[in-house]
Short mmCIF file of C-alpha atoms and ligand atoms in Angstrom, two decimals:
data_model
loop_
_atom_site.label_atom_id
_atom_site.label_comp_id
_atom_site.label_asym_id
_atom_site.label_seq_id
_atom_site.Cartn_x
_atom_site.Cartn_y
_atom_site.Cartn_z
CA UNK A 1 14.84 7.79 26.49
CA UNK A 2 11.46 8.14 24.77
CA UNK A 3 11.87 10.84 22.17
CA UNK A 4 8.76 10.05 20.19
CA UNK A 5 7.09 12.99 18.50
CA UNK A 6 4.97 11.04 16.07
CA UNK A 7 1.25 10.59 15.69
CA UNK A 8 1.47 6.95 14.61
CA UNK A 9 4.83 5.74 15.93
CA UNK A 10 6.77 5.33 19.12
CA UNK A 11 10.45 6.13 18.62
CA UNK A 12 12.98 5.48 21.35
CA UNK A 13 16.76 5.57 21.52
CA UNK A 14 17.75 2.88 24.01
CA UNK A 15 21.19 2.25 25.51
CA UNK A 16 23.94 0.88 23.32
CA UNK A 17 22.80 2.42 20.04
CA UNK A 18 19.53 0.48 19.89
CA UNK A 19 16.63 2.34 18.26
CA UNK A 20 13.12 1.04 18.86
CA UNK A 21 10.32 1.93 16.50
CA UNK A 22 6.80 0.89 17.49
CA UNK A 23 3.89 1.12 15.05
CA UNK A 24 1.34 2.62 17.39
CA UNK A 25 -2.26 2.50 16.13
CA UNK A 26 -3.60 -0.28 18.36
CA UNK A 27 -7.29 0.60 17.79
CA UNK A 28 -6.87 -0.57 14.19
CA UNK A 29 -4.34 -3.30 14.98
CA UNK A 30 -1.53 -0.95 13.92
CA UNK A 31 -2.80 -0.71 10.33
CA UNK A 32 -0.57 1.44 8.13
CA UNK A 33 -2.20 4.66 6.93
CA UNK A 34 -0.69 7.62 5.03
CA UNK A 35 0.35 9.33 8.26
CA UNK A 36 2.29 6.20 9.27
CA UNK A 37 4.35 6.39 6.10
CA UNK A 38 5.12 10.09 6.66
CA UNK A 39 6.18 9.32 10.23
CA UNK A 40 8.17 6.24 9.20
CA UNK A 41 10.10 8.13 6.51
CA UNK A 42 11.02 10.82 9.03
CA UNK A 43 12.02 8.35 11.76
CA UNK A 44 14.18 6.37 9.32
CA UNK A 45 15.98 9.56 8.30
CA UNK A 46 16.70 10.19 11.98
CA UNK A 47 18.10 6.69 12.38
CA UNK A 48 20.21 7.03 9.22
CA UNK A 49 21.65 10.33 10.49
CA UNK A 50 22.43 9.02 13.98
CA UNK A 51 26.12 8.02 14.15
CA UNK A 52 25.50 6.21 17.44
CA UNK A 53 22.72 3.96 16.05
CA UNK A 54 23.78 0.31 15.73
CA UNK A 55 20.54 -1.68 15.44
CA UNK A 56 16.92 -0.81 14.69
CA UNK A 57 14.10 -2.89 16.18
CA UNK A 58 10.58 -2.57 14.75
CA UNK A 59 7.49 -3.86 16.50
CA UNK A 60 3.76 -3.19 16.91
CA UNK A 61 2.02 -1.71 19.95
CA UNK A 62 0.13 -4.21 22.13
CA UNK A 63 0.18 -7.99 22.10
CA UNK A 64 -2.44 -8.62 19.42
CA UNK A 65 -0.77 -7.35 16.29
CA UNK A 66 2.50 -6.38 14.72
CA UNK A 67 0.60 -4.72 11.85
CA UNK A 68 -2.70 -6.04 10.41
CA UNK A 69 -2.07 -4.52 6.98
CA UNK A 70 -2.65 -1.32 5.10
CA UNK A 71 -5.50 0.71 6.58
CA UNK A 72 -8.55 -0.71 4.82
CA UNK A 73 -10.83 2.19 5.77
CA UNK A 74 -8.42 4.65 4.17
CA UNK A 75 -8.36 2.52 1.00
CA UNK A 76 -12.13 2.34 0.64
CA UNK A 77 -12.65 5.46 -1.49
CA UNK A 78 -9.30 5.51 -3.28
CA UNK A 79 -9.07 5.99 -7.02
CA UNK A 80 -6.65 3.88 -9.06
CA UNK A 81 -4.23 6.81 -9.20
CA UNK A 82 -4.39 7.33 -5.43
CA UNK A 83 -3.89 3.61 -4.78
CA UNK A 84 -0.83 3.56 -6.99
CA UNK A 85 0.54 6.65 -5.24
CA UNK A 86 0.09 4.90 -1.87
CA UNK A 87 1.89 1.84 -3.20
CA UNK A 88 4.75 3.99 -4.53
CA UNK A 89 5.07 5.76 -1.17
CA UNK A 90 5.17 2.45 0.70
CA UNK A 91 7.71 0.97 -1.71
CA UNK A 92 9.95 4.03 -1.32
CA UNK A 93 9.77 4.02 2.49
CA UNK A 94 10.32 0.25 2.71
CA UNK A 95 13.35 0.57 0.41
CA UNK A 96 14.64 3.38 2.64
CA UNK A 97 14.29 0.93 5.54
CA UNK A 98 16.01 -1.88 3.67
CA UNK A 99 18.96 0.34 2.75
CA UNK A 100 19.67 1.61 6.28
CA UNK A 101 23.34 0.93 7.05
CA UNK A 102 22.46 -0.87 10.30
CA UNK A 103 20.66 -4.19 10.83
CA UNK A 104 16.89 -3.97 11.24
CA UNK A 105 15.01 -6.72 13.11
CA UNK A 106 11.22 -7.09 12.99
CA UNK A 107 9.72 -8.27 16.30
CA UNK A 108 6.42 -9.80 15.25
CA UNK A 109 4.04 -9.99 18.17
CA UNK A 110 0.70 -11.17 16.73
CA UNK A 111 -1.04 -10.54 13.41
CA UNK A 112 1.42 -9.75 10.63
CA UNK A 113 -0.82 -9.40 7.60
CA UNK A 114 -0.79 -7.73 4.20
CA UNK A 115 1.19 -4.48 4.41
CA UNK A 116 2.36 -5.60 7.87
CA UNK A 117 3.95 -8.72 6.44
CA UNK A 118 5.46 -6.54 3.71
CA UNK A 119 6.91 -4.21 6.35
CA UNK A 120 8.43 -7.19 8.20
CA UNK A 121 9.85 -8.49 4.90
CA UNK A 122 11.62 -5.16 4.32
CA UNK A 123 13.43 -5.65 7.65
CA UNK A 124 16.65 -7.69 7.60
CA UNK A 125 15.14 -10.57 9.50
CA UNK A 126 12.09 -11.46 11.53
CA UNK A 127 11.79 -12.89 15.01
CA UNK A 128 8.30 -13.70 16.23
CA UNK A 129 6.23 -14.73 19.20
CA UNK A 130 4.86 -18.28 19.15
CA UNK A 131 1.37 -16.86 18.64
CA UNK A 132 2.29 -14.76 15.59
CA UNK A 133 0.22 -15.16 12.43
CA UNK A 134 1.46 -14.26 8.96
CA UNK A 135 -0.47 -13.75 5.77
CA UNK A 136 -1.05 -11.84 2.57
CA UNK A 137 -4.86 -11.71 2.69
CA UNK A 138 -5.29 -9.03 0.01
CA UNK A 139 -7.19 -11.43 -2.31
CA UNK A 140 -9.98 -11.45 0.31
CA UNK A 141 -10.44 -7.76 -0.53
CA UNK A 142 -10.20 -8.25 -4.29
CA UNK A 143 -6.75 -6.64 -4.48
CA UNK A 144 -3.11 -7.72 -4.86
CA UNK A 145 -0.33 -7.03 -2.37
CA UNK A 146 0.93 -3.51 -3.06
CA UNK A 147 3.86 -2.87 -0.76
CA UNK A 148 6.39 -5.33 -2.25
CA UNK A 149 4.90 -8.65 -1.06
CA UNK A 150 4.84 -10.44 -4.41
CA UNK A 151 8.58 -9.81 -4.76
CA UNK A 152 10.14 -9.90 -1.27
CA UNK A 153 8.07 -12.87 -0.09
CA UNK A 154 9.01 -14.91 -3.20
CA UNK A 155 12.66 -14.06 -2.76
CA UNK A 156 12.67 -15.06 0.91
CA UNK A 157 10.61 -18.27 0.92
CA UNK A 158 10.56 -19.16 -2.80
CA UNK A 159 7.91 -18.54 -5.46
CA UNK A 160 5.78 -21.65 -4.77
CA UNK A 161 5.27 -20.91 -1.06
CA UNK A 162 4.78 -17.20 -1.77
CA UNK A 163 2.27 -18.09 -4.48
CA UNK A 164 0.34 -20.33 -2.07
CA UNK A 165 0.21 -17.62 0.59
CA UNK A 166 -0.77 -14.84 -1.81
CA UNK A 167 -3.39 -16.64 -3.92
CA UNK A 168 -5.04 -18.41 -0.96
CA UNK A 169 -4.78 -15.50 1.47
CA UNK A 170 -4.55 -18.11 4.22
CA UNK A 171 -3.07 -17.37 7.61
CA UNK A 172 0.28 -19.05 8.29
CA UNK A 173 1.01 -19.81 11.92
CA UNK A 174 4.34 -19.07 13.56
CA UNK A 175 5.73 -22.64 13.49
CA UNK A 176 4.99 -22.98 9.78
CA UNK A 177 6.53 -19.55 9.11
CA UNK A 178 9.64 -20.74 10.93
CA UNK A 179 9.81 -23.96 8.90
CA UNK A 180 9.40 -21.95 5.69
CA UNK A 181 12.26 -19.57 6.54
CA UNK A 182 10.02 -16.53 6.85
CA UNK A 183 11.01 -16.21 10.50
CA UNK A 184 14.51 -16.73 11.92
CA UNK A 185 13.51 -17.53 15.54
CA UNK A 186 10.34 -18.02 17.60
CA UNK A 187 10.12 -17.06 21.26
CA UNK A 188 7.42 -16.88 23.92
CA UNK A 189 5.88 -13.40 23.76
CA UNK A 190 7.67 -12.17 26.90
CA UNK A 191 11.08 -13.27 25.52
CA UNK A 192 10.76 -11.40 22.22
CA UNK A 193 12.24 -8.08 23.39
CA UNK A 194 14.95 -9.54 25.67
CA UNK A 195 16.13 -11.83 22.86
CA UNK A 196 16.17 -8.91 20.40
CA UNK A 197 18.19 -6.82 22.85
CA UNK A 198 20.64 -9.70 23.39
CA UNK A 199 21.12 -9.93 19.62
CA UNK A 200 21.56 -6.14 19.42
CA UNK A 201 24.20 -6.37 22.14
CA UNK A 202 26.11 -8.97 20.13
CA UNK A 203 25.89 -6.87 16.95
CA UNK A 204 27.07 -3.64 18.56
CA UNK A 205 30.36 -5.28 19.56
CA UNK A 206 31.24 -5.79 15.88
CA UNK A 207 32.68 -3.36 13.36
CA UNK A 208 29.93 -0.96 12.19
CA UNK A 209 31.57 -0.33 8.82
CA UNK A 210 31.93 -4.06 8.12
CA UNK A 211 28.27 -4.52 9.09
CA UNK A 212 27.12 -1.70 6.79
CA UNK A 213 29.16 -3.04 3.87
CA UNK A 214 28.06 -6.65 4.45
CA UNK A 215 24.43 -5.54 4.58
CA UNK A 216 24.79 -3.49 1.43
CA UNK A 217 26.33 -6.43 -0.45
CA UNK A 218 23.49 -8.74 0.60
CA UNK A 219 20.67 -6.27 -0.13
CA UNK A 220 22.02 -4.86 -3.39
CA UNK A 221 23.25 -8.29 -4.50
CA UNK A 222 19.71 -9.75 -4.37
CA UNK A 223 18.74 -8.25 -7.73
CA UNK A 224 21.99 -9.09 -9.53
CA UNK A 225 23.60 -12.08 -11.21
CA UNK A 226 26.22 -13.95 -9.13
CA UNK A 227 29.29 -12.40 -10.82
CA UNK A 228 28.03 -8.81 -10.44
CA UNK A 229 26.93 -9.42 -6.85
CA UNK A 230 30.30 -10.95 -5.94
CA UNK A 231 31.98 -7.82 -7.35
CA UNK A 232 30.11 -5.79 -4.70
CA UNK A 233 31.45 -8.20 -2.09
CA UNK A 234 34.98 -7.96 -3.43
CA UNK A 235 34.92 -4.14 -3.40
CA UNK A 236 33.45 -4.12 0.11
CA UNK A 237 36.18 -6.48 1.28
CA UNK A 238 38.86 -4.27 -0.26
CA UNK A 239 37.33 -1.12 1.21
CA UNK A 240 37.51 -2.57 4.73
CA UNK A 241 41.30 -2.58 4.38
CA UNK A 242 41.33 1.22 4.22
CA UNK A 243 39.55 1.44 7.60
CA UNK A 244 40.77 1.88 11.17
CA UNK A 245 38.31 -0.86 12.13
CA UNK A 246 40.17 -3.46 10.03
CA UNK A 247 43.50 -2.46 11.59
CA UNK A 248 41.96 -2.59 15.07
CA UNK A 249 40.10 -5.87 14.52
CA UNK A 250 43.12 -7.75 13.21
CA UNK A 251 45.50 -6.25 15.80
CA UNK A 252 43.10 -7.09 18.65
CA UNK A 253 42.86 -10.71 17.51
CA UNK A 254 46.64 -11.08 17.31
CA UNK A 255 47.12 -9.33 20.66
CA UNK A 256 44.41 -11.56 22.23
CA UNK A 257 42.22 -8.65 23.37
CA UNK A 258 38.74 -7.33 22.56
CA UNK A 259 38.63 -4.89 19.64
CA UNK A 260 37.33 -1.36 20.06
CA UNK A 261 35.68 -0.41 16.78
CA UNK A 262 34.90 3.18 15.79
CA UNK A 263 33.08 2.67 12.51
CA UNK A 264 35.74 4.41 10.43
N1 LIG B 301 -7.21 -1.68 8.39
C1 LIG B 301 -8.04 -0.94 9.16
N2 LIG B 301 -8.57 -1.38 10.32
C2 LIG B 301 -8.26 -2.63 10.71
C3 LIG B 301 -7.41 -3.45 9.97
C4 LIG B 301 -6.87 -2.93 8.76
N3 LIG B 301 -6.00 -3.62 7.99
N4 LIG B 301 -7.29 -4.64 10.60
C5 LIG B 301 -8.04 -4.55 11.71
N5 LIG B 301 -8.62 -3.33 11.77
C6 LIG B 301 -9.52 -2.82 12.82
C7 LIG B 301 -10.91 -3.47 12.76
O1 LIG B 301 -11.70 -2.85 11.79
C8 LIG B 301 -11.39 -3.26 14.17
O2 LIG B 301 -11.82 -1.93 14.30
P1 LIG B 301 -13.19 -1.60 15.17
O3 LIG B 301 -12.84 -2.06 16.57
O4 LIG B 301 -13.32 -0.13 15.04
O5 LIG B 301 -14.28 -2.41 14.55
C9 LIG B 301 -10.12 -3.41 15.00
O6 LIG B 301 -9.04 -3.20 14.09
C10 LIG B 301 -9.96 -4.79 15.61
O7 LIG B 301 -10.06 -5.74 14.57
P2 LIG B 301 -11.11 -6.97 14.59
O8 LIG B 301 -12.29 -6.62 15.41
O9 LIG B 301 -11.35 -7.36 13.17
O10 LIG B 301 -10.23 -8.04 15.36
P3 LIG B 301 -10.34 -9.62 15.21
O11 LIG B 301 -9.52 -10.18 16.31
O12 LIG B 301 -11.75 -10.07 15.11
O13 LIG B 301 -9.64 -9.95 13.81
C11 LIG B 301 -7.94 -9.75 12.09
C12 LIG B 301 -8.26 -9.66 13.61
C13 LIG B 301 -8.06 -11.21 11.62
C14 LIG B 301 -6.50 -9.26 11.94
C15 LIG B 301 -8.93 -8.87 11.31
O14 LIG B 301 -8.98 -7.57 11.91
C16 LIG B 301 -8.59 -8.70 9.87
O15 LIG B 301 -8.81 -9.58 9.07
N6 LIG B 301 -8.00 -7.52 9.51
C17 LIG B 301 -7.69 -7.18 8.12
C18 LIG B 301 -6.46 -7.92 7.64
C19 LIG B 301 -6.20 -7.59 6.19
O16 LIG B 301 -7.01 -7.85 5.32
N7 LIG B 301 -5.01 -7.02 5.91
C20 LIG B 301 -4.64 -6.65 4.56
C21 LIG B 301 -5.03 -5.24 4.30
S1 LIG B 301 -4.81 -4.79 2.61
C22 LIG B 301 -3.16 -4.54 2.43
O17 LIG B 301 -2.40 -4.63 3.36
C23 LIG B 301 -2.75 -4.19 1.03
C24 LIG B 301 -1.32 -4.13 0.79
O18 LIG B 301 -0.61 -5.05 0.56
C25 LIG B 301 -0.75 -2.87 0.72
#
């Protein structure tokens, strides 16, 4: 069902608890403007409040671009204060995305540059078409990344590779992005959505509570020392044992049948 009511986004609830969010500004290669952030924040709240949602897929409209960055025309006349406000908005919305209790997969179908790469980095993992192109080209404009790129890119692919990408602004092709661990899998363009839906199908058969707690431990653990992060894991593990899903999962294994999880 297409239940999109947004100026800059497509939002669809597909079968099996799959939500599909499409950045939809193809005339500017899906560049992110202020309206996109307002729409994104609202759509993410909808996803977070939907008990049936199991996986969120994010892509860009058309075959040319996932997102070619922040909207450069909107940035042209910005003051320093306005630019910082835009950055703060983007950081807040991307954190909202990162903290969703369900897995979020970025389907990168072309240019994934600047704020677009930062959006993909705020997803849980990235799959891409073989023709995808990644980059943080902000230095070409005399600016730094502003939507979390200096931090999330370094954490994902290491500071040296992130440094190279950010200070050179060079475009990184899909196969190199795969080798660097920026992308989990590459597919021909036409396989991108079917492969994402197959992954979503696999995920929705698992315990939603265990998924939410695992995700939270990974995301929140990133900024912590090993001992503190492992404490989150330990508490998550313990918490599972108060759930119906744990009882059902273990019983189903021992009874040699498929579990039916309820997320409680
Ligand atoms: N913002 C606004 N409009 C954009 C855009 C962007 N980031 N990227 C592309 N567009 C627009 C173009 O201006 C063009 O519009 P018109 O048809 O009205 O002229 C249209 O999209 C198509 O783009 P091109 O004609 O340039 O297409 P191309 O195939 O020749 O080149 C491209 C594609 C290499 C992606 C090129 O468009 C490009 O370099 N885009 C800018 C990429 C960029 O610098 N991104 C970083 C932005 S800054 C940022 O994101 C900061 C941050 O961290 C927050």
